[in-house]
């Protein structure tokens, strides 16, 4: 039955005891342009789930239409309507999980309008009042996920929807056959169930998802959850709309109300705002933006401790399903390319590195993370030059994810880093059979650093590394120069027990250390 304390078997293995081990205050820390870190290979800090590298796509600007989806009749090369180059790039990177259709849009999305031959036209009230023709609906989304190998994550409508509407969507997607809804799915071309595991129950219910109070939303969550059942062997993993940033009032108000019915996941959104336009960042604005990643990390730790304080709370997965940089977006770009279209620069690549590094460090505390958003909108992996444009460019953010792919599925290990400066070198390390993978990010734009990572508990043999770097914080991969910033081989050496890597200003490095 649903109304048990929790509905999932995921077990969080927090390493509170490990985290409390005091760091030695002798050798480790800054010395001129050198930074020393101690990698404790035996101190495990949880598995880096591939889901921490998840993505998010919303019906907003040119994320879906003109980005991922161009339609079958488009002159742009496509695979049954999906932009071919985007599919190839995403497939090559690997997208573990994709959240859709919002965002704010999710709470006014009526899934029936996006299936079958007759699609309803409806105004997108969240993003500019354009007429949404619903040509990209559930089948198209699942088709996209299958093409790029992503696990689908559907965000359900609580704001303007009903328990019955969401319950029917689950049946339509997951019931194998024989019911009216599953037969309709088959008639629409998909006899096989979609087997969707991840379901959001509302989005930002404190804001665009209904401006609710936490206790009111908590009551709705209980009601909705009661109708969302296992079908065809797929047990839905229900993700409640959680806090904005580190809003404890929301988390407590919600869980006090839902308890003892606990959601499987609690969503949390944390954007890193930027005061300047994407390609015109001043050093000071960049520093402010980078500093916010320390707050994101603190919020993850804090929220986790609050959730763990509830009976069965440790079974709730913390889902950071919207994160990334949100800059001041130039009107001209929005006019030309769509709402919230944002270029990714070297600064954005560094920001991605700061985020992905903190996810490694907090791997035991996080269940899933989805950067906003996969194409064209905010901190995206890909940009395209408008709905009619054929060009599709992999951004610095794409390449930061590529560098961190080495960590997926590995076990995070503890790194002692005495440097308290939020703009100091950010580091994380993971281990897998016969290797240690270390990622280092230098967020300073004028200071070169040599990182010396002492590896304790293992015997290093050799190391290779790749770097994403450009001296200009505002440099970007553009339509005219799509490969301006791509990962390159970078020297890394082993000196006894140490991995030594030079980090130029504004750089993201991943080193793979082979062990004896
Ligand atoms: O990602 C853009 C918007 O940011 C989403 O629709 C909403 O959930 C958040 O406020």
Short mmCIF file of C-alpha atoms and ligand atoms in Angstrom, two decimals:
data_model
loop_
_atom_site.label_atom_id
_atom_site.label_comp_id
_atom_site.label_asym_id
_atom_site.label_seq_id
_atom_site.Cartn_x
_atom_site.Cartn_y
_atom_site.Cartn_z
CA UNK A 1 0.00 0.00 0.00
CA UNK A 2 1.04 3.56 -0.61
CA UNK A 3 0.32 4.74 2.88
CA UNK A 4 3.39 3.21 4.39
CA UNK A 5 6.08 5.37 5.84
CA UNK A 6 7.93 5.38 2.56
CA UNK A 7 7.48 3.98 -0.88
CA UNK A 8 10.95 3.26 -2.05
CA UNK A 9 13.79 0.96 -1.22
CA UNK A 10 16.55 3.47 -1.85
CA UNK A 11 18.72 3.59 1.22
CA UNK A 12 20.77 6.64 1.91
CA UNK A 13 24.07 5.73 3.42
CA UNK A 14 25.06 8.95 5.05
CA UNK A 15 28.58 9.12 6.26
CA UNK A 16 27.95 11.42 9.17
CA UNK A 17 30.53 9.63 11.25
CA UNK A 18 33.06 9.91 8.48
CA UNK A 19 32.33 13.57 7.98
CA UNK A 20 33.00 14.24 11.63
CA UNK A 21 36.58 13.00 11.38
CA UNK A 22 38.67 16.10 12.02
CA UNK A 23 40.95 17.22 9.25
CA UNK A 24 44.60 17.48 10.15
CA UNK A 25 45.51 21.14 10.51
CA UNK A 26 49.14 20.70 9.61
CA UNK A 27 50.17 20.34 6.04
CA UNK A 28 47.00 20.81 4.09
CA UNK A 29 46.19 24.23 2.74
CA UNK A 30 47.50 27.03 0.65
CA UNK A 31 51.18 27.71 0.15
CA UNK A 32 51.72 30.41 -2.44
CA UNK A 33 50.31 29.19 -5.72
CA UNK A 34 50.33 25.61 -4.45
CA UNK A 35 47.30 23.93 -2.93
CA UNK A 36 47.48 20.62 -1.16
CA UNK A 37 44.66 18.17 -0.75
CA UNK A 38 44.48 14.83 0.95
CA UNK A 39 42.42 12.18 -0.82
CA UNK A 40 41.38 9.53 1.66
CA UNK A 41 40.70 6.63 -0.68
CA UNK A 42 39.38 4.43 2.12
CA UNK A 43 36.84 6.93 3.39
CA UNK A 44 33.81 6.29 1.18
CA UNK A 45 31.12 8.95 0.85
CA UNK A 46 28.42 7.27 -1.23
CA UNK A 47 27.97 6.27 -4.84
CA UNK A 48 27.89 8.95 -7.54
CA UNK A 49 24.61 7.98 -9.13
CA UNK A 50 24.49 8.75 -12.87
CA UNK A 51 21.17 10.46 -12.01
CA UNK A 52 23.21 13.32 -10.53
CA UNK A 53 24.02 14.25 -14.14
CA UNK A 54 20.35 14.56 -15.14
CA UNK A 55 18.74 17.12 -17.45
CA UNK A 56 15.52 19.09 -17.72
CA UNK A 57 13.46 20.15 -20.77
CA UNK A 58 10.53 22.55 -20.61
CA UNK A 59 8.12 24.00 -23.14
CA UNK A 60 9.86 27.32 -22.81
CA UNK A 61 11.54 29.41 -25.48
CA UNK A 62 13.35 27.14 -27.93
CA UNK A 63 14.18 24.32 -25.56
CA UNK A 64 11.74 21.86 -27.14
CA UNK A 65 10.40 23.54 -30.29
CA UNK A 66 13.31 24.63 -32.49
CA UNK A 67 15.78 23.04 -30.11
CA UNK A 68 15.22 19.33 -29.64
CA UNK A 69 12.19 19.10 -31.92
CA UNK A 70 11.97 20.58 -35.40
CA UNK A 71 9.20 18.41 -36.83
CA UNK A 72 9.40 15.83 -39.59
CA UNK A 73 8.78 18.34 -42.38
CA UNK A 74 11.64 20.61 -41.37
CA UNK A 75 14.53 21.19 -43.80
CA UNK A 76 16.78 20.78 -40.73
CA UNK A 77 18.15 17.22 -40.69
CA UNK A 78 15.97 15.28 -38.30
CA UNK A 79 15.11 11.81 -37.08
CA UNK A 80 11.30 11.60 -37.16
CA UNK A 81 11.14 15.25 -36.11
CA UNK A 82 13.99 15.27 -33.56
CA UNK A 83 16.92 17.50 -34.50
CA UNK A 84 19.54 14.99 -35.68
CA UNK A 85 22.64 16.82 -34.44
CA UNK A 86 21.11 17.34 -30.99
CA UNK A 87 20.27 13.66 -30.72
CA UNK A 88 23.77 12.66 -31.74
CA UNK A 89 25.43 15.01 -29.27
CA UNK A 90 23.16 14.02 -26.39
CA UNK A 91 23.52 10.34 -27.11
CA UNK A 92 27.30 10.67 -27.17
CA UNK A 93 27.29 12.42 -23.80
CA UNK A 94 24.71 10.14 -22.23
CA UNK A 95 21.72 11.74 -20.51
CA UNK A 96 20.84 9.54 -17.53
CA UNK A 97 17.44 11.11 -16.82
CA UNK A 98 15.32 13.81 -18.48
CA UNK A 99 12.61 15.79 -16.68
CA UNK A 100 9.67 17.16 -18.73
CA UNK A 101 7.39 19.13 -19.51
CA UNK A 102 8.23 21.76 -16.83
CA UNK A 103 8.95 23.71 -14.70
CA UNK A 104 6.14 26.14 -14.35
CA UNK A 105 4.63 24.80 -17.55
CA UNK A 106 4.00 21.43 -15.90
CA UNK A 107 1.33 22.87 -13.61
CA UNK A 108 -0.79 23.95 -16.56
CA UNK A 109 -0.04 20.98 -18.80
CA UNK A 110 -2.89 18.67 -19.69
CA UNK A 111 -1.36 15.54 -21.11
CA UNK A 112 -4.42 14.48 -23.12
CA UNK A 113 -3.96 17.53 -25.33
CA UNK A 114 -0.61 16.15 -26.47
CA UNK A 115 -1.59 12.67 -27.64
CA UNK A 116 -3.36 11.27 -30.71
CA UNK A 117 -3.97 12.81 -34.10
CA UNK A 118 -5.90 15.88 -32.97
CA UNK A 119 -3.68 17.99 -30.73
CA UNK A 120 -5.25 20.86 -28.85
CA UNK A 121 -3.98 24.39 -29.17
CA UNK A 122 -3.57 26.08 -25.83
CA UNK A 123 -1.94 29.27 -24.65
CA UNK A 124 1.30 28.74 -22.71
CA UNK A 125 0.51 31.10 -19.83
CA UNK A 126 3.83 30.43 -18.11
CA UNK A 127 6.14 31.49 -20.90
CA UNK A 128 4.90 34.31 -23.07
CA UNK A 129 1.31 33.40 -23.95
CA UNK A 130 2.30 31.82 -27.27
CA UNK A 131 0.02 29.21 -28.78
CA UNK A 132 1.30 25.79 -27.91
CA UNK A 133 0.20 23.31 -30.58
CA UNK A 134 1.06 20.27 -28.48
CA UNK A 135 2.82 18.60 -31.41
CA UNK A 136 5.43 17.44 -28.89
CA UNK A 137 3.58 15.33 -26.35
CA UNK A 138 4.01 12.20 -24.27
CA UNK A 139 4.85 9.86 -27.18
CA UNK A 140 7.35 12.32 -28.62
CA UNK A 141 8.97 12.78 -25.20
CA UNK A 142 9.29 9.06 -24.59
CA UNK A 143 10.64 8.66 -28.14
CA UNK A 144 13.28 11.28 -27.36
CA UNK A 145 14.26 9.50 -24.14
CA UNK A 146 14.57 6.19 -25.98
CA UNK A 147 16.73 7.79 -28.69
CA UNK A 148 19.21 9.34 -26.26
CA UNK A 149 19.03 6.59 -23.65
CA UNK A 150 17.51 8.73 -20.89
CA UNK A 151 15.19 7.61 -18.12
CA UNK A 152 11.97 9.68 -18.39
CA UNK A 153 10.86 11.86 -15.48
CA UNK A 154 7.35 13.28 -15.92
CA UNK A 155 6.37 16.37 -13.93
CA UNK A 156 2.66 16.12 -13.09
CA UNK A 157 0.15 18.92 -12.92
CA UNK A 158 -1.10 19.71 -9.41
CA UNK A 159 -1.65 23.46 -9.85
CA UNK A 160 -4.42 23.40 -12.45
CA UNK A 161 -4.83 19.63 -12.66
CA UNK A 162 -6.54 16.96 -10.64
CA UNK A 163 -5.67 13.64 -9.00
CA UNK A 164 -7.78 11.93 -11.64
CA UNK A 165 -5.87 13.53 -14.52
CA UNK A 166 -2.49 12.53 -13.10
CA UNK A 167 -3.69 9.06 -12.17
CA UNK A 168 -4.85 8.57 -15.77
CA UNK A 169 -1.48 9.68 -17.12
CA UNK A 170 0.19 6.98 -15.02
CA UNK A 171 -2.22 4.38 -16.40
CA UNK A 172 -1.78 5.63 -19.97
CA UNK A 173 2.00 5.37 -19.66
CA UNK A 174 2.45 2.26 -17.57
CA UNK A 175 -0.48 -0.15 -17.80
CA UNK A 176 0.50 -2.98 -20.17
CA UNK A 177 -2.81 -3.33 -22.07
CA UNK A 178 -6.51 -4.15 -21.91
CA UNK A 179 -7.72 -0.98 -20.17
CA UNK A 180 -9.26 1.89 -22.11
CA UNK A 181 -6.26 4.14 -21.54
CA UNK A 182 -3.58 1.57 -22.27
CA UNK A 183 -5.43 0.52 -25.43
CA UNK A 184 -5.54 4.16 -26.46
CA UNK A 185 -1.75 4.31 -26.03
CA UNK A 186 -1.42 1.21 -28.21
CA UNK A 187 -3.72 2.76 -30.84
CA UNK A 188 -1.48 5.83 -30.77
CA UNK A 189 1.47 3.68 -31.76
CA UNK A 190 2.93 2.32 -28.52
CA UNK A 191 1.62 -1.10 -27.54
CA UNK A 192 4.51 -1.44 -25.08
CA UNK A 193 4.08 0.49 -21.85
CA UNK A 194 6.41 3.41 -21.32
CA UNK A 195 7.35 2.21 -17.82
CA UNK A 196 7.82 5.69 -16.38
CA UNK A 197 9.26 5.48 -12.89
CA UNK A 198 9.84 9.13 -11.93
CA UNK A 199 6.77 11.33 -11.35
CA UNK A 200 6.81 14.85 -10.04
CA UNK A 201 3.73 15.80 -8.02
CA UNK A 202 3.64 19.49 -8.84
CA UNK A 203 6.47 21.96 -9.43
CA UNK A 204 7.37 24.95 -7.28
CA UNK A 205 3.99 24.67 -5.60
CA UNK A 206 5.06 27.60 -3.41
CA UNK A 207 5.33 29.76 -6.55
CA UNK A 208 4.24 29.30 -10.16
CA UNK A 209 2.72 25.92 -9.27
CA UNK A 210 -0.17 27.39 -7.31
CA UNK A 211 1.29 29.83 -4.73
CA UNK A 212 0.38 27.39 -1.99
CA UNK A 213 1.24 27.25 1.65
CA UNK A 214 3.26 24.18 2.64
CA UNK A 215 0.47 22.60 4.69
CA UNK A 216 -2.05 23.12 1.89
CA UNK A 217 0.30 21.57 -0.66
CA UNK A 218 1.11 18.77 1.81
CA UNK A 219 -2.57 17.91 1.94
CA UNK A 220 -2.78 17.87 -1.84
CA UNK A 221 0.33 15.73 -2.04
CA UNK A 222 -1.31 13.15 0.23
CA UNK A 223 -4.43 13.17 -1.90
CA UNK A 224 -2.63 12.87 -5.25
CA UNK A 225 -0.20 10.20 -4.00
CA UNK A 226 -3.10 8.03 -2.95
CA UNK A 227 -4.12 7.59 -6.60
CA UNK A 228 -0.72 7.04 -8.17
CA UNK A 229 -0.12 3.31 -8.17
CA UNK A 230 2.13 0.61 -9.42
CA UNK A 231 1.09 -0.52 -12.90
CA UNK A 232 2.58 -3.29 -15.00
CA UNK A 233 5.36 -3.77 -12.49
CA UNK A 234 6.49 -0.13 -12.55
CA UNK A 235 6.32 1.34 -9.06
CA UNK A 236 6.14 5.12 -9.39
CA UNK A 237 8.77 7.08 -7.51
CA UNK A 238 6.88 10.18 -6.40
CA UNK A 239 8.75 13.45 -6.07
CA UNK A 240 7.08 16.13 -3.97
CA UNK A 241 7.58 19.81 -4.71
CA UNK A 242 10.20 20.86 -2.20
CA UNK A 243 11.88 24.08 -1.15
CA UNK A 244 13.23 27.04 -3.02
CA UNK A 245 16.87 27.05 -2.02
CA UNK A 246 17.27 26.23 1.65
CA UNK A 247 13.73 27.16 2.71
CA UNK A 248 13.34 25.06 5.84
CA UNK A 249 9.91 26.51 6.57
CA UNK A 250 8.58 24.86 3.39
CA UNK A 251 10.31 21.53 3.99
CA UNK A 252 9.06 21.26 7.57
CA UNK A 253 5.58 22.50 6.77
CA UNK A 254 5.29 19.97 3.98
CA UNK A 255 6.71 16.93 5.79
CA UNK A 256 4.81 17.75 9.00
CA UNK A 257 1.65 17.53 6.89
CA UNK A 258 2.45 14.49 4.76
CA UNK A 259 3.89 12.46 7.64
CA UNK A 260 3.65 9.49 8.02
CA UNK A 261 3.13 9.33 4.25
CA UNK A 262 6.55 10.21 2.97
CA UNK A 263 7.33 11.05 -0.64
CA UNK A 264 10.04 9.02 -2.35
CA UNK A 265 11.79 12.18 -3.39
CA UNK A 266 11.77 15.83 -2.41
CA UNK A 267 12.56 18.30 -5.14
CA UNK A 268 14.66 21.37 -4.41
CA UNK A 269 15.50 24.23 -6.77
CA UNK A 270 18.59 26.38 -6.46
CA UNK A 271 19.67 28.75 -9.22
CA UNK A 272 22.91 30.73 -9.19
CA UNK A 273 21.90 34.19 -10.33
CA UNK A 274 24.15 36.42 -12.38
CA UNK A 275 24.10 40.22 -12.44
CA UNK A 276 25.56 40.53 -15.93
CA UNK A 277 24.76 39.40 -19.45
CA UNK A 278 26.21 35.98 -20.28
CA UNK A 279 29.05 37.18 -22.51
CA UNK A 280 29.68 40.44 -20.65
CA UNK A 281 30.42 39.28 -17.15
CA UNK A 282 32.58 41.48 -14.96
CA UNK A 283 34.99 39.66 -12.64
CA UNK A 284 33.02 40.76 -9.57
CA UNK A 285 29.70 39.42 -10.90
CA UNK A 286 31.37 36.15 -11.79
CA UNK A 287 32.81 35.82 -8.30
CA UNK A 288 29.40 36.43 -6.73
CA UNK A 289 27.89 33.76 -8.93
CA UNK A 290 30.62 31.25 -8.12
CA UNK A 291 30.24 31.93 -4.39
CA UNK A 292 26.63 30.78 -4.56
CA UNK A 293 27.76 27.21 -5.14
CA UNK A 294 28.97 27.13 -1.54
CA UNK A 295 25.41 28.04 -0.53
CA UNK A 296 24.01 25.28 -2.74
CA UNK A 297 26.27 22.78 -0.98
CA UNK A 298 25.33 24.10 2.46
CA UNK A 299 21.65 23.91 1.50
CA UNK A 300 21.99 20.28 0.39
CA UNK A 301 23.63 19.38 3.71
CA UNK A 302 21.09 21.37 5.71
CA UNK A 303 18.00 20.09 3.89
CA UNK A 304 19.29 16.54 4.18
CA UNK A 305 19.68 16.90 7.94
CA UNK A 306 16.15 18.31 8.28
CA UNK A 307 14.65 15.52 6.17
CA UNK A 308 16.62 12.88 8.06
CA UNK A 309 15.08 14.20 11.27
CA UNK A 310 11.70 12.75 10.26
CA UNK A 311 10.79 9.18 10.95
CA UNK A 312 11.74 7.30 7.76
CA UNK A 313 13.06 10.62 6.45
CA UNK A 314 16.40 9.11 5.50
CA UNK A 315 14.57 7.17 2.80
CA UNK A 316 13.49 10.32 1.02
CA UNK A 317 15.74 11.11 -1.92
CA UNK A 318 16.84 14.73 -2.24
CA UNK A 319 16.25 15.74 -5.86
CA UNK A 320 17.89 18.99 -6.98
CA UNK A 321 15.86 19.06 -10.16
CA UNK A 322 16.58 22.64 -11.16
CA UNK A 323 20.03 24.17 -10.78
CA UNK A 324 22.55 26.14 -12.79
CA UNK A 325 23.44 29.71 -13.67
CA UNK A 326 20.66 32.17 -14.47
CA UNK A 327 22.25 35.28 -15.95
CA UNK A 328 20.84 38.62 -16.98
CA UNK A 329 19.43 37.69 -20.35
CA UNK A 330 19.67 40.25 -23.17
CA UNK A 331 16.35 41.14 -24.74
CA UNK A 332 17.88 40.90 -28.21
CA UNK A 333 18.86 37.25 -27.62
CA UNK A 334 15.40 36.39 -26.34
CA UNK A 335 13.83 38.04 -29.37
CA UNK A 336 16.06 36.19 -31.75
CA UNK A 337 16.33 32.78 -30.14
CA UNK A 338 13.49 32.50 -27.64
CA UNK A 339 12.80 33.13 -23.98
CA UNK A 340 15.61 32.58 -21.50
CA UNK A 341 18.06 31.73 -24.30
CA UNK A 342 21.42 31.93 -22.64
CA UNK A 343 24.94 31.50 -24.00
CA UNK A 344 27.35 29.34 -21.98
CA UNK A 345 30.80 30.83 -21.58
CA UNK A 346 34.00 29.70 -19.92
CA UNK A 347 32.48 31.10 -16.73
CA UNK A 348 29.46 28.82 -17.16
CA UNK A 349 31.72 25.82 -17.73
CA UNK A 350 33.50 26.58 -14.46
CA UNK A 351 30.13 26.97 -12.73
CA UNK A 352 29.08 23.54 -14.06
CA UNK A 353 32.33 22.14 -12.65
CA UNK A 354 31.62 23.69 -9.24
CA UNK A 355 28.15 22.13 -9.24
CA UNK A 356 29.24 18.69 -10.40
CA UNK A 357 32.11 18.69 -7.90
CA UNK A 358 29.75 19.41 -5.01
CA UNK A 359 27.43 16.62 -6.20
CA UNK A 360 30.37 14.21 -5.98
CA UNK A 361 31.21 15.44 -2.48
CA UNK A 362 27.58 15.16 -1.37
CA UNK A 363 26.82 11.99 -3.34
CA UNK A 364 25.37 10.23 -0.30
CA UNK A 365 22.96 13.08 0.33
CA UNK A 366 21.59 13.50 -3.19
CA UNK A 367 19.39 11.21 -5.26
CA UNK A 368 19.11 13.10 -8.53
CA UNK A 369 20.07 16.48 -10.01
CA UNK A 370 18.78 18.08 -13.22
CA UNK A 371 20.45 21.13 -14.66
CA UNK A 372 18.14 23.75 -16.21
CA UNK A 373 17.81 23.23 -19.13
CA UNK A 374 19.07 20.79 -21.76
CA UNK A 375 18.86 23.01 -24.88
CA UNK A 376 18.86 26.78 -25.39
CA UNK A 377 17.27 27.73 -22.08
CA UNK A 378 19.46 28.93 -19.18
CA UNK A 379 22.54 26.76 -18.59
CA UNK A 380 22.17 24.40 -21.50
CA UNK A 381 24.24 21.62 -23.01
CA UNK A 382 23.36 22.73 -26.54
CA UNK A 383 22.41 25.97 -28.28
CA UNK A 384 20.69 26.25 -31.64
CA UNK A 385 20.33 29.35 -33.78
CA UNK A 386 16.60 29.71 -33.70
CA UNK A 387 13.76 27.52 -34.86
CA UNK A 388 14.79 27.85 -38.49
CA UNK A 389 18.53 27.57 -37.89
CA UNK A 390 20.41 24.40 -38.64
CA UNK A 391 23.40 25.04 -36.42
CA UNK A 392 23.64 23.27 -33.09
CA UNK A 393 26.60 23.89 -30.82
CA UNK A 394 27.91 22.00 -27.81
CA UNK A 395 28.46 24.49 -25.00
CA UNK A 396 31.14 24.69 -22.33
CA UNK A 397 28.53 23.21 -19.99
CA UNK A 398 28.24 20.18 -22.28
CA UNK A 399 31.99 19.71 -22.08
CA UNK A 400 32.09 20.10 -18.29
CA UNK A 401 29.54 17.28 -18.08
CA UNK A 402 31.71 15.28 -20.46
CA UNK A 403 34.72 15.66 -18.16
CA UNK A 404 32.69 14.57 -15.13
CA UNK A 405 31.25 11.54 -16.90
CA UNK A 406 34.32 9.64 -15.62
CA UNK A 407 32.76 9.76 -12.13
CA UNK A 408 29.40 8.20 -12.95
CA UNK A 409 28.76 5.07 -10.91
CA UNK A 410 32.01 5.45 -8.94
CA UNK A 411 32.24 5.67 -5.15
CA UNK A 412 32.98 9.14 -3.82
CA UNK A 413 35.87 9.34 -1.37
CA UNK A 414 36.63 12.02 1.18
CA UNK A 415 39.00 14.84 0.31
CA UNK A 416 40.50 17.08 2.99
CA UNK A 417 40.54 20.64 1.74
CA UNK A 418 41.40 23.18 4.36
CA UNK A 419 40.91 26.19 2.17
CA UNK A 420 37.78 28.00 3.35
CA UNK A 421 37.74 30.47 0.44
CA UNK A 422 34.57 29.84 -1.64
CA UNK A 423 36.64 30.90 -4.63
CA UNK A 424 39.45 28.51 -3.81
CA UNK A 425 40.14 25.37 -5.82
CA UNK A 426 37.18 23.01 -5.72
CA UNK A 427 38.00 19.31 -5.61
CA UNK A 428 36.28 15.96 -5.52
CA UNK A 429 37.47 12.38 -5.94
CA UNK A 430 35.86 9.05 -6.67
CA UNK A 431 37.15 5.53 -7.02
CA UNK A 432 36.39 2.55 -9.20
CA UNK A 433 38.24 -0.69 -9.93
CA UNK A 434 41.94 0.11 -10.26
CA UNK A 435 41.58 3.89 -10.44
CA UNK A 436 40.91 7.14 -8.64
CA UNK A 437 39.24 9.95 -10.56
CA UNK A 438 39.91 13.50 -9.36
CA UNK A 439 38.18 16.66 -10.58
CA UNK A 440 39.64 20.06 -9.83
CA UNK A 441 38.13 23.43 -10.64
CA UNK A 442 40.03 26.71 -10.43
CA UNK A 443 37.39 29.48 -10.31
CA UNK A 444 39.90 32.34 -10.07
CA UNK A 445 40.40 34.21 -13.28
CA UNK A 446 43.81 35.61 -12.52
CA UNK A 447 45.59 33.03 -10.39
CA UNK A 448 47.31 29.91 -11.57
CA UNK A 449 47.48 27.14 -9.01
CA UNK A 450 49.42 23.92 -8.74
CA UNK A 451 47.29 21.26 -7.07
CA UNK A 452 49.06 18.54 -5.14
CA UNK A 453 46.72 15.74 -4.18
CA UNK A 454 48.18 13.23 -1.75
CA UNK A 455 46.55 9.86 -2.26
CA UNK A 456 46.17 7.97 0.99
CA UNK A 457 45.35 4.26 1.07
CA UNK A 458 46.30 3.48 -2.54
CA UNK A 459 49.44 3.25 -4.66
CA UNK A 460 49.25 5.48 -7.72
CA UNK A 461 50.99 4.33 -10.92
CA UNK A 462 50.32 6.95 -13.55
CA UNK A 463 47.84 9.68 -14.38
CA UNK A 464 46.23 11.24 -17.41
CA UNK A 465 44.10 14.37 -17.41
CA UNK A 466 41.85 16.51 -19.59
CA UNK A 467 41.16 20.19 -19.18
CA UNK A 468 38.46 22.67 -20.18
CA UNK A 469 40.00 26.10 -20.16
CA UNK A 470 40.00 29.51 -21.73
CA UNK A 471 41.67 32.57 -20.28
CA UNK A 472 38.71 34.77 -21.19
CA UNK A 473 35.75 34.28 -18.85
CA UNK A 474 33.40 35.55 -21.59
CA UNK A 475 34.68 33.30 -24.37
CA UNK A 476 32.12 30.82 -25.68
CA UNK A 477 31.42 28.23 -28.34
CA UNK A 478 29.41 30.26 -30.83
CA UNK A 479 27.69 29.49 -34.11
CA UNK A 480 30.71 30.90 -35.95
CA UNK A 481 33.30 29.25 -33.74
CA UNK A 482 31.62 26.13 -32.33
CA UNK A 483 34.80 24.45 -31.10
CA UNK A 484 36.47 27.43 -29.45
CA UNK A 485 36.54 25.68 -26.06
CA UNK A 486 36.74 21.91 -25.95
CA UNK A 487 38.47 19.52 -23.54
CA UNK A 488 42.14 18.97 -24.26
CA UNK A 489 44.75 16.55 -22.95
CA UNK A 490 46.55 18.10 -19.98
CA UNK A 491 49.74 17.10 -18.19
CA UNK A 492 49.34 15.35 -14.85
CA UNK A 493 52.13 13.61 -12.98
CA UNK A 494 52.55 11.23 -10.13
CA UNK A 495 55.28 12.11 -7.62
CA UNK A 496 55.43 9.36 -5.05
CA UNK A 497 52.01 9.41 -3.40
CA UNK A 498 51.03 12.69 -5.04
CA UNK A 499 49.02 13.60 -8.10
CA UNK A 500 50.30 16.97 -9.32
CA UNK A 501 48.30 19.09 -11.77
CA UNK A 502 48.67 22.70 -12.85
CA UNK A 503 45.40 24.60 -12.95
CA UNK A 504 45.37 27.73 -15.08
CA UNK A 505 42.86 30.41 -14.12
CA UNK A 506 39.30 29.39 -15.01
CA UNK A 507 39.84 25.72 -15.61
CA UNK A 508 38.10 22.42 -15.04
CA UNK A 509 40.32 19.34 -14.95
CA UNK A 510 39.53 15.67 -14.55
CA UNK A 511 42.48 13.37 -13.87
CA UNK A 512 42.33 9.60 -13.92
CA UNK A 513 44.93 7.96 -11.69
CA UNK A 514 45.69 4.34 -12.38
CA UNK A 515 46.58 2.32 -9.32
CA UNK A 516 48.98 -0.53 -8.70
O1 LIG B 1 13.73 26.79 -15.49
C1 LIG B 1 12.92 27.90 -15.62
C2 LIG B 1 11.89 28.02 -14.51
O2 LIG B 1 12.53 28.23 -13.30
C3 LIG B 1 11.04 26.80 -14.28
O3 LIG B 1 9.95 26.74 -15.13
C4 LIG B 1 10.58 27.00 -12.86
O4 LIG B 1 10.34 25.78 -12.21
C5 LIG B 1 11.70 27.78 -12.23
O5 LIG B 1 11.24 28.87 -11.53
#
